[in-house]
């Protein structure tokens, strides 16, 4: 039998098992978002409302985050099963026009960065900066999550919004940490992978200096990670140094009930760090579950 005669049927785009996709309009942002939701699967033995993890850059990060979260929840001492919510964008075709790369600059940044904007106006297509996309929409994006998306999710799914996490990489990590330092009550747990602390001349380090009063009295788990090879790849961005500086500054504030973990992951780059960082993050920010897996051990004969 030749390849041309094999009985093959095209079934369309790959679907992540156990996930659902929605399109939602945001009045706060004035734009549509693609919302991917993965609830705990039937094998996870979830009890009660599920914790919620919001993931920025859903087009790129939701499949890895949902799959990894579901797998780790099956470990005997793994993190609890949770609802993973990817927040992404509509793209044309197979994403060749990079719409999601443009719109993330609008939603994940707290202000303008003139140096970055000048650089991106000389970037090759399709990444060249679009005139209709303006940075600085982090506040509107957070309002969308808190005031529009979260109530809808709470009505539709069996979730616990009091037990919520926010996770993002690069500009998404910038958004995570900016939220932590300005509206820390928005989430219970914060996971920032390779955060773009360099944005706007290290704005986050300046905000952190005055954040102690906001953070005091809140029980928060914070995880930051960066790839070991990132600083050598882009010395100006100082990806490793900036994470270490912010972690050191937060440690020096000695804030009660702020549980901070930061890691430099050996051998990882900006493009490879998300999954290994998220694996460590989920084990770090959640208490270990205790499950009896004795039934799965082979008896010796």
Short mmCIF file of C-alpha atoms in Angstrom, two decimals:
data_model
loop_
_atom_site.label_atom_id
_atom_site.label_comp_id
_atom_site.label_asym_id
_atom_site.label_seq_id
_atom_site.Cartn_x
_atom_site.Cartn_y
_atom_site.Cartn_z
CA UNK A 1 0.00 0.00 0.00
CA UNK A 2 1.45 3.36 -1.02
CA UNK A 3 1.20 6.57 0.98
CA UNK A 4 -1.33 7.94 -1.51
CA UNK A 5 -3.79 5.15 -0.87
CA UNK A 6 -3.62 5.09 2.95
CA UNK A 7 -7.02 5.73 4.61
CA UNK A 8 -6.30 9.15 6.15
CA UNK A 9 -8.93 11.71 7.07
CA UNK A 10 -8.18 15.32 8.01
CA UNK A 11 -9.73 16.19 11.39
CA UNK A 12 -8.71 19.82 11.72
CA UNK A 13 -6.60 21.55 14.37
CA UNK A 14 -5.27 19.56 17.32
CA UNK A 15 -7.43 19.88 20.44
CA UNK A 16 -6.02 19.61 23.95
CA UNK A 17 -7.87 16.83 25.75
CA UNK A 18 -10.20 18.16 28.43
CA UNK A 19 -10.02 21.79 27.34
CA UNK A 20 -12.64 24.22 26.02
CA UNK A 21 -12.19 27.40 23.98
CA UNK A 22 -14.21 30.60 24.14
CA UNK A 23 -14.08 34.08 22.62
CA UNK A 24 -14.76 36.91 25.08
CA UNK A 25 -15.14 40.63 24.53
CA UNK A 26 -13.62 42.93 27.15
CA UNK A 27 -15.15 46.33 27.79
CA UNK A 28 -12.09 47.31 29.82
CA UNK A 29 -9.63 46.60 27.01
CA UNK A 30 -11.98 47.14 24.07
CA UNK A 31 -10.92 43.93 22.36
CA UNK A 32 -11.65 40.22 22.04
CA UNK A 33 -9.67 37.53 23.82
CA UNK A 34 -9.42 33.80 23.21
CA UNK A 35 -9.97 32.00 26.51
CA UNK A 36 -8.83 28.38 26.87
CA UNK A 37 -10.01 26.50 29.96
CA UNK A 38 -8.74 23.15 31.22
CA UNK A 39 -10.53 21.72 34.27
CA UNK A 40 -9.06 18.88 36.37
CA UNK A 41 -9.43 15.60 34.50
CA UNK A 42 -11.31 12.52 35.66
CA UNK A 43 -8.09 10.81 36.79
CA UNK A 44 -7.03 13.57 39.17
CA UNK A 45 -9.50 12.75 41.94
CA UNK A 46 -10.22 16.44 42.49
CA UNK A 47 -12.41 17.32 45.48
CA UNK A 48 -14.39 20.54 45.71
CA UNK A 49 -13.83 23.76 43.73
CA UNK A 50 -10.55 23.79 41.83
CA UNK A 51 -7.81 26.40 42.30
CA UNK A 52 -7.42 28.64 39.25
CA UNK A 53 -4.21 29.47 37.40
CA UNK A 54 -4.42 32.29 34.84
CA UNK A 55 -1.74 32.08 32.14
CA UNK A 56 -0.86 35.03 29.93
CA UNK A 57 0.26 34.47 26.33
CA UNK A 58 -2.29 31.68 26.04
CA UNK A 59 -1.51 31.09 22.36
CA UNK A 60 1.98 29.94 23.30
CA UNK A 61 1.79 28.86 26.94
CA UNK A 62 -1.63 27.32 27.59
CA UNK A 63 -0.94 23.85 26.11
CA UNK A 64 2.27 23.43 28.13
CA UNK A 65 0.75 24.84 31.32
CA UNK A 66 -2.42 22.73 31.15
CA UNK A 67 -0.59 19.51 30.28
CA UNK A 68 2.08 20.01 32.93
CA UNK A 69 -0.42 20.97 35.64
CA UNK A 70 -2.52 17.89 34.90
CA UNK A 71 0.47 15.57 34.93
CA UNK A 72 1.98 16.89 38.16
CA UNK A 73 -1.39 16.63 39.92
CA UNK A 74 -1.18 12.86 39.43
CA UNK A 75 2.07 12.57 41.40
CA UNK A 76 1.63 11.13 44.91
CA UNK A 77 3.02 14.32 46.46
CA UNK A 78 2.31 16.69 43.59
CA UNK A 79 0.41 19.99 43.56
CA UNK A 80 -3.41 19.90 43.64
CA UNK A 81 -5.46 19.58 40.46
CA UNK A 82 -6.44 22.98 39.17
CA UNK A 83 -8.28 24.88 36.49
CA UNK A 84 -5.82 26.38 33.99
CA UNK A 85 -7.06 29.43 32.06
CA UNK A 86 -5.09 30.60 29.04
CA UNK A 87 -5.66 34.19 27.89
CA UNK A 88 -4.73 34.62 24.24
CA UNK A 89 -5.67 36.29 20.99
CA UNK A 90 -7.33 35.57 17.67
CA UNK A 91 -4.81 34.83 14.94
CA UNK A 92 -5.24 34.46 11.21
CA UNK A 93 -4.22 31.31 9.40
CA UNK A 94 -1.49 29.52 11.29
CA UNK A 95 -0.37 32.64 13.12
CA UNK A 96 1.91 33.81 10.34
CA UNK A 97 0.91 37.45 10.93
CA UNK A 98 1.97 37.23 14.60
CA UNK A 99 -1.08 39.07 15.94
CA UNK A 100 -0.50 37.63 19.40
CA UNK A 101 3.05 39.01 19.50
CA UNK A 102 1.73 42.49 18.82
CA UNK A 103 -1.23 42.54 21.20
CA UNK A 104 0.74 41.21 24.16
CA UNK A 105 2.73 44.48 24.07
CA UNK A 106 -0.55 46.32 24.63
CA UNK A 107 -1.79 44.21 27.54
CA UNK A 108 1.25 43.07 29.51
CA UNK A 109 3.19 46.32 29.89
CA UNK A 110 2.55 49.01 32.54
CA UNK A 111 3.84 51.96 30.50
CA UNK A 112 5.78 52.87 27.39
CA UNK A 113 9.41 51.95 26.83
CA UNK A 114 10.84 54.27 24.19
CA UNK A 115 14.03 52.26 23.72
CA UNK A 116 12.10 49.04 23.11
CA UNK A 117 9.61 50.78 20.79
CA UNK A 118 12.45 52.20 18.67
CA UNK A 119 14.04 48.76 18.42
CA UNK A 120 10.76 47.07 17.42
CA UNK A 121 10.09 49.59 14.66
CA UNK A 122 13.19 48.13 12.96
CA UNK A 123 12.30 44.50 13.65
CA UNK A 124 11.74 42.20 10.64
CA UNK A 125 8.21 41.37 9.53
CA UNK A 126 5.86 40.21 10.92
CA UNK A 127 7.21 41.51 14.24
CA UNK A 128 7.62 45.15 13.17
CA UNK A 129 5.85 47.40 15.70
CA UNK A 130 2.28 48.17 14.62
CA UNK A 131 1.10 51.78 14.89
CA UNK A 132 -2.32 50.70 16.21
CA UNK A 133 -0.81 48.90 19.23
CA UNK A 134 0.15 51.09 22.17
CA UNK A 135 1.87 49.67 25.28
CA UNK A 136 0.82 50.50 28.81
CA UNK A 137 -2.42 48.53 29.12
CA UNK A 138 -1.51 46.33 32.11
CA UNK A 139 -4.06 48.01 34.36
CA UNK A 140 -6.90 47.52 31.87
CA UNK A 141 -5.83 43.92 31.29
CA UNK A 142 -5.86 43.20 35.03
CA UNK A 143 -9.33 44.75 35.29
CA UNK A 144 -10.47 42.43 32.50
CA UNK A 145 -9.20 39.39 34.40
CA UNK A 146 -10.60 40.50 37.76
CA UNK A 147 -13.89 42.10 36.80
CA UNK A 148 -14.97 40.38 33.58
CA UNK A 149 -13.23 37.04 33.09
CA UNK A 150 -13.20 35.84 36.71
CA UNK A 151 -16.93 36.34 37.41
CA UNK A 152 -17.80 34.57 34.17
CA UNK A 153 -15.52 31.64 35.02
CA UNK A 154 -16.98 31.45 38.53
CA UNK A 155 -20.50 31.19 37.09
CA UNK A 156 -19.55 28.59 34.48
CA UNK A 157 -17.05 26.32 36.29
CA UNK A 158 -16.57 24.79 39.75
CA UNK A 159 -13.57 26.92 40.79
CA UNK A 160 -12.17 28.68 43.84
CA UNK A 161 -11.21 32.25 42.92
CA UNK A 162 -9.88 32.84 46.43
CA UNK A 163 -7.20 30.29 45.55
CA UNK A 164 -5.93 31.83 42.32
CA UNK A 165 -2.54 32.14 40.63
CA UNK A 166 -1.19 34.25 37.80
CA UNK A 167 1.62 32.95 35.58
CA UNK A 168 3.50 34.59 32.74
CA UNK A 169 6.79 34.57 30.86
CA UNK A 170 8.88 37.53 29.61
CA UNK A 171 6.43 40.44 29.25
CA UNK A 172 3.96 38.14 30.95
CA UNK A 173 6.40 37.86 33.84
CA UNK A 174 6.62 41.67 33.89
CA UNK A 175 2.82 41.80 34.18
CA UNK A 176 2.85 39.23 36.99
CA UNK A 177 5.40 41.16 39.06
CA UNK A 178 3.86 44.56 38.35
CA UNK A 179 0.55 43.20 39.64
CA UNK A 180 2.29 41.79 42.71
CA UNK A 181 3.86 45.15 43.53
CA UNK A 182 0.82 47.33 42.81
CA UNK A 183 -2.31 45.21 43.38
CA UNK A 184 -1.04 42.19 45.35
CA UNK A 185 -4.49 41.25 46.62
CA UNK A 186 -5.53 40.31 43.06
CA UNK A 187 -4.08 36.78 43.32
CA UNK A 188 -2.90 34.34 45.96
CA UNK A 189 0.15 33.09 44.03
CA UNK A 190 2.48 34.74 41.53
CA UNK A 191 4.67 32.87 39.02
CA UNK A 192 7.04 35.00 36.92
CA UNK A 193 9.23 33.18 34.40
CA UNK A 194 12.06 35.16 32.77
CA UNK A 195 10.34 38.44 33.69
CA UNK A 196 11.21 41.49 31.57
CA UNK A 197 12.40 43.53 34.55
CA UNK A 198 14.47 45.61 32.12
CA UNK A 199 11.26 47.28 30.85
CA UNK A 200 11.24 51.10 31.09
CA UNK A 201 14.67 51.36 32.70
CA UNK A 202 13.89 48.71 35.35
CA UNK A 203 10.65 50.32 36.48
CA UNK A 204 9.81 47.33 38.69
CA UNK A 205 12.86 47.88 40.88
CA UNK A 206 11.72 51.45 41.50
CA UNK A 207 8.15 50.39 42.32
CA UNK A 208 9.41 47.68 44.66
CA UNK A 209 11.04 50.28 46.91
CA UNK A 210 7.59 51.51 47.97
CA UNK A 211 5.68 48.22 47.93
CA UNK A 212 6.11 47.01 51.50
CA UNK A 213 2.94 48.60 52.87
CA UNK A 214 0.87 46.98 50.13
CA UNK A 215 2.42 43.55 50.65
CA UNK A 216 2.32 43.45 54.45
CA UNK A 217 -0.46 41.36 55.93
CA UNK A 218 -1.10 39.35 52.77
CA UNK A 219 -0.21 35.67 52.59
CA UNK A 220 1.41 35.34 49.17
CA UNK A 221 3.56 32.74 47.43
CA UNK A 222 5.89 34.18 44.79
CA UNK A 223 8.09 32.23 42.40
CA UNK A 224 10.60 33.73 39.97
CA UNK A 225 12.87 31.82 37.61
CA UNK A 226 15.19 32.67 34.76
CA UNK A 227 17.36 30.62 32.42
CA UNK A 228 21.08 30.53 33.16
CA UNK A 229 22.00 31.28 29.55
CA UNK A 230 19.74 34.32 29.14
CA UNK A 231 22.19 36.98 30.32
CA UNK A 232 24.91 35.90 27.89
CA UNK A 233 22.40 35.89 25.03
CA UNK A 234 21.36 39.52 25.70
CA UNK A 235 23.74 41.27 28.13
CA UNK A 236 21.81 44.57 27.99
CA UNK A 237 18.61 42.97 29.28
CA UNK A 238 20.42 41.56 32.35
CA UNK A 239 17.76 38.88 32.74
CA UNK A 240 19.57 36.92 35.45
CA UNK A 241 20.98 39.93 37.31
CA UNK A 242 17.60 41.67 37.41
CA UNK A 243 15.79 38.66 38.86
CA UNK A 244 18.49 38.30 41.49
CA UNK A 245 18.34 42.02 42.31
CA UNK A 246 14.56 42.05 42.73
CA UNK A 247 14.62 38.89 44.85
CA UNK A 248 17.35 40.33 47.05
CA UNK A 249 15.44 43.58 47.50
CA UNK A 250 12.25 41.77 48.48
CA UNK A 251 14.19 39.57 50.90
CA UNK A 252 15.69 42.65 52.54
CA UNK A 253 12.22 44.08 53.12
CA UNK A 254 11.56 41.08 55.39
CA UNK A 255 7.82 41.06 54.66
CA UNK A 256 5.78 38.74 56.85
CA UNK A 257 3.85 36.02 55.01
CA UNK A 258 5.57 36.73 51.68
CA UNK A 259 7.02 33.36 50.65
CA UNK A 260 9.52 34.05 47.88
CA UNK A 261 11.43 31.47 45.84
CA UNK A 262 13.75 32.37 42.98
CA UNK A 263 15.86 30.12 40.77
CA UNK A 264 18.40 30.31 37.96
CA UNK A 265 17.83 27.19 35.89
CA UNK A 266 21.03 25.66 34.55
CA UNK A 267 21.31 25.28 30.79
CA UNK A 268 18.02 27.01 29.99
CA UNK A 269 17.46 29.88 27.55
CA UNK A 270 14.62 32.37 27.19
CA UNK A 271 12.97 30.03 24.72
CA UNK A 272 13.35 26.81 26.73
CA UNK A 273 12.78 27.89 30.32
CA UNK A 274 8.97 27.98 30.60
CA UNK A 275 8.17 24.31 31.18
CA UNK A 276 11.02 23.49 33.59
CA UNK A 277 10.32 26.71 35.50
CA UNK A 278 6.59 26.04 35.74
CA UNK A 279 7.26 22.49 36.96
CA UNK A 280 9.33 23.85 39.83
CA UNK A 281 6.89 26.68 40.45
CA UNK A 282 3.86 24.45 40.89
CA UNK A 283 5.76 22.29 43.37
CA UNK A 284 6.94 25.42 45.18
CA UNK A 285 3.82 27.55 45.55
CA UNK A 286 1.36 24.74 46.35
CA UNK A 287 1.37 22.42 49.36
CA UNK A 288 2.17 18.81 48.60
CA UNK A 289 -0.80 16.50 48.28
CA UNK A 290 -0.73 13.20 50.15
CA UNK A 291 -2.08 10.24 48.24
CA UNK A 292 -1.80 6.54 48.95
CA UNK A 293 -0.32 4.98 45.83
CA UNK A 294 0.45 1.63 47.43
CA UNK A 295 -1.95 -0.10 45.09
CA UNK A 296 0.37 0.74 42.16
CA UNK A 297 3.43 -1.06 43.54
CA UNK A 298 4.19 -4.48 42.17
CA UNK A 299 4.36 -7.16 44.81
CA UNK A 300 7.59 -9.11 45.03
CA UNK A 301 7.31 -12.82 44.48
#
